[in-house]
Amino acid sequence: EIGSVREVNVKTGLPATTSTERLELLDDDEHILSVKFVGGDHRLRNYSSIVTVHPESIDGRPGTLVIESFVVDVPDGNTKDETCYFVEAVIKCNL
């Protein structure tokens, strides 16, 4: 349900142990999911993402293309590249 919040225990070895996430959008027909991080010890402030899933032919075989886009503030003491690396690691854990 839109607005639902989940508490996630991070077990990946990343520099975080918890994340609180709110479902912003879920469209089963269009295969769209949007999530906003609203808490946790991961230092990702104002993080929100949209995931879309599309049928795709891969080497002539049916497959799936997953596209995730996100916005996030770069924390003090980190670079844009460091922040993107961390977010990409989180994304890989969720896919």
GROMACS .gro file of C-alpha atoms in nm:
model
   95
    1GLU     CA    1   0.000   0.000   0.000
    2ILE     CA    2   0.129   0.348  -0.089
    3GLY     CA    3   0.274   0.514   0.220
    4SER     CA    4   0.368   0.183   0.382
    5VAL     CA    5   0.695   0.193   0.575
    6ARG     CA    6   0.939  -0.095   0.617
    7GLU     CA    7   1.235  -0.134   0.848
    8VAL     CA    8   1.531  -0.307   0.681
    9ASN     CA    9   1.823  -0.467   0.863
   10VAL     CA   10   2.124  -0.430   0.634
   11LYS     CA   11   2.342  -0.745   0.631
   12THR     CA   12   2.572  -0.669   0.338
   13GLY     CA   13   2.888  -0.545   0.503
   14LEU     CA   14   2.810  -0.192   0.383
   15PRO     CA   15   2.863   0.089   0.635
   16ALA     CA   16   2.501   0.075   0.751
   17THR     CA   17   2.289  -0.155   0.964
   18THR     CA   18   1.936  -0.015   0.926
   19SER     CA   19   1.718   0.159   0.671
   20THR     CA   20   1.362   0.290   0.699
   21GLU     CA   21   1.191   0.304   0.361
   22ARG     CA   22   0.851   0.435   0.249
   23LEU     CA   23   0.664   0.312  -0.060
   24GLU     CA   24   0.586   0.617  -0.273
   25LEU     CA   25   0.445   0.453  -0.589
   26LEU     CA   26   0.356   0.101  -0.699
   27ASP     CA   27   0.205   0.043  -1.042
   28ASP     CA   28   0.168  -0.326  -1.124
   29ASP     CA   29   0.034  -0.254  -1.474
   30GLU     CA   30   0.326  -0.030  -1.576
   31HIS     CA   31   0.583  -0.215  -1.360
   32ILE     CA   32   0.695   0.095  -1.167
   33LEU     CA   33   0.813   0.112  -0.805
   34SER     CA   34   0.921   0.424  -0.617
   35VAL     CA   35   1.078   0.426  -0.270
   36LYS     CA   36   1.203   0.704  -0.040
   37PHE     CA   37   1.449   0.647   0.245
   38VAL     CA   38   1.305   0.820   0.551
   39GLY     CA   39   1.550   0.699   0.817
   40GLY     CA   40   1.833   0.466   0.907
   41ASP     CA   41   2.203   0.486   0.980
   42HIS     CA   42   2.320   0.488   0.616
   43ARG     CA   43   2.375   0.865   0.578
   44LEU     CA   44   2.165   0.878   0.259
   45ARG     CA   45   1.956   1.192   0.299
   46ASN     CA   46   1.674   1.284   0.064
   47TYR     CA   47   1.719   0.956  -0.124
   48SER     CA   48   1.439   0.852  -0.354
   49SER     CA   49   1.438   0.608  -0.641
   50ILE     CA   50   1.218   0.487  -0.922
   51VAL     CA   51   1.252   0.134  -1.062
   52THR     CA   52   1.093   0.035  -1.392
   53VAL     CA   53   1.089  -0.313  -1.545
   54HIS     CA   54   1.067  -0.371  -1.921
   55PRO     CA   55   1.054  -0.682  -2.141
   56GLU     CA   56   1.374  -0.700  -2.345
   57SER     CA   57   1.524  -0.937  -2.599
   58ILE     CA   58   1.875  -1.039  -2.494
   59ASP     CA   59   2.075  -1.231  -2.756
   60GLY     CA   60   1.747  -1.322  -2.921
   61ARG     CA   61   1.599  -1.461  -2.600
   62PRO     CA   62   1.328  -1.304  -2.384
   63GLY     CA   63   1.465  -1.117  -2.086
   64THR     CA   64   1.399  -0.827  -1.855
   65LEU     CA   65   1.556  -0.481  -1.844
   66VAL     CA   66   1.552  -0.316  -1.501
   67ILE     CA   67   1.614   0.061  -1.486
   68GLU     CA   68   1.666   0.239  -1.155
   69SER     CA   69   1.715   0.611  -1.125
   70PHE     CA   70   1.774   0.792  -0.799
   71VAL     CA   71   1.841   1.128  -0.639
   72VAL     CA   72   2.026   1.175  -0.311
   73ASP     CA   73   2.214   1.446  -0.124
   74VAL     CA   74   2.592   1.396  -0.105
   75PRO     CA   75   2.680   1.369   0.266
   76ASP     CA   76   2.940   1.603   0.414
   77GLY     CA   77   3.282   1.440   0.394
   78ASN     CA   78   3.192   1.228   0.089
   79THR     CA   79   3.227   1.287  -0.282
   80LYS     CA   80   2.957   1.242  -0.545
   81ASP     CA   81   3.143   0.934  -0.673
   82GLU     CA   82   3.163   0.778  -0.324
   83THR     CA   83   2.792   0.838  -0.271
   84CYS     CA   84   2.702   0.688  -0.610
   85TYR     CA   85   2.922   0.384  -0.538
   86PHE     CA   86   2.743   0.327  -0.207
   87VAL     CA   87   2.396   0.371  -0.361
   88GLU     CA   88   2.483   0.134  -0.646
   89ALA     CA   89   2.593  -0.128  -0.390
   90VAL     CA   90   2.259  -0.088  -0.209
   91ILE     CA   91   2.071  -0.121  -0.539
   92LYS     CA   92   2.256  -0.443  -0.627
   93CYS     CA   93   2.156  -0.588  -0.291
   94ASN     CA   94   1.790  -0.514  -0.366
   95LEU     CA   95   1.781  -0.657  -0.719
   0.00000   0.00000   0.00000
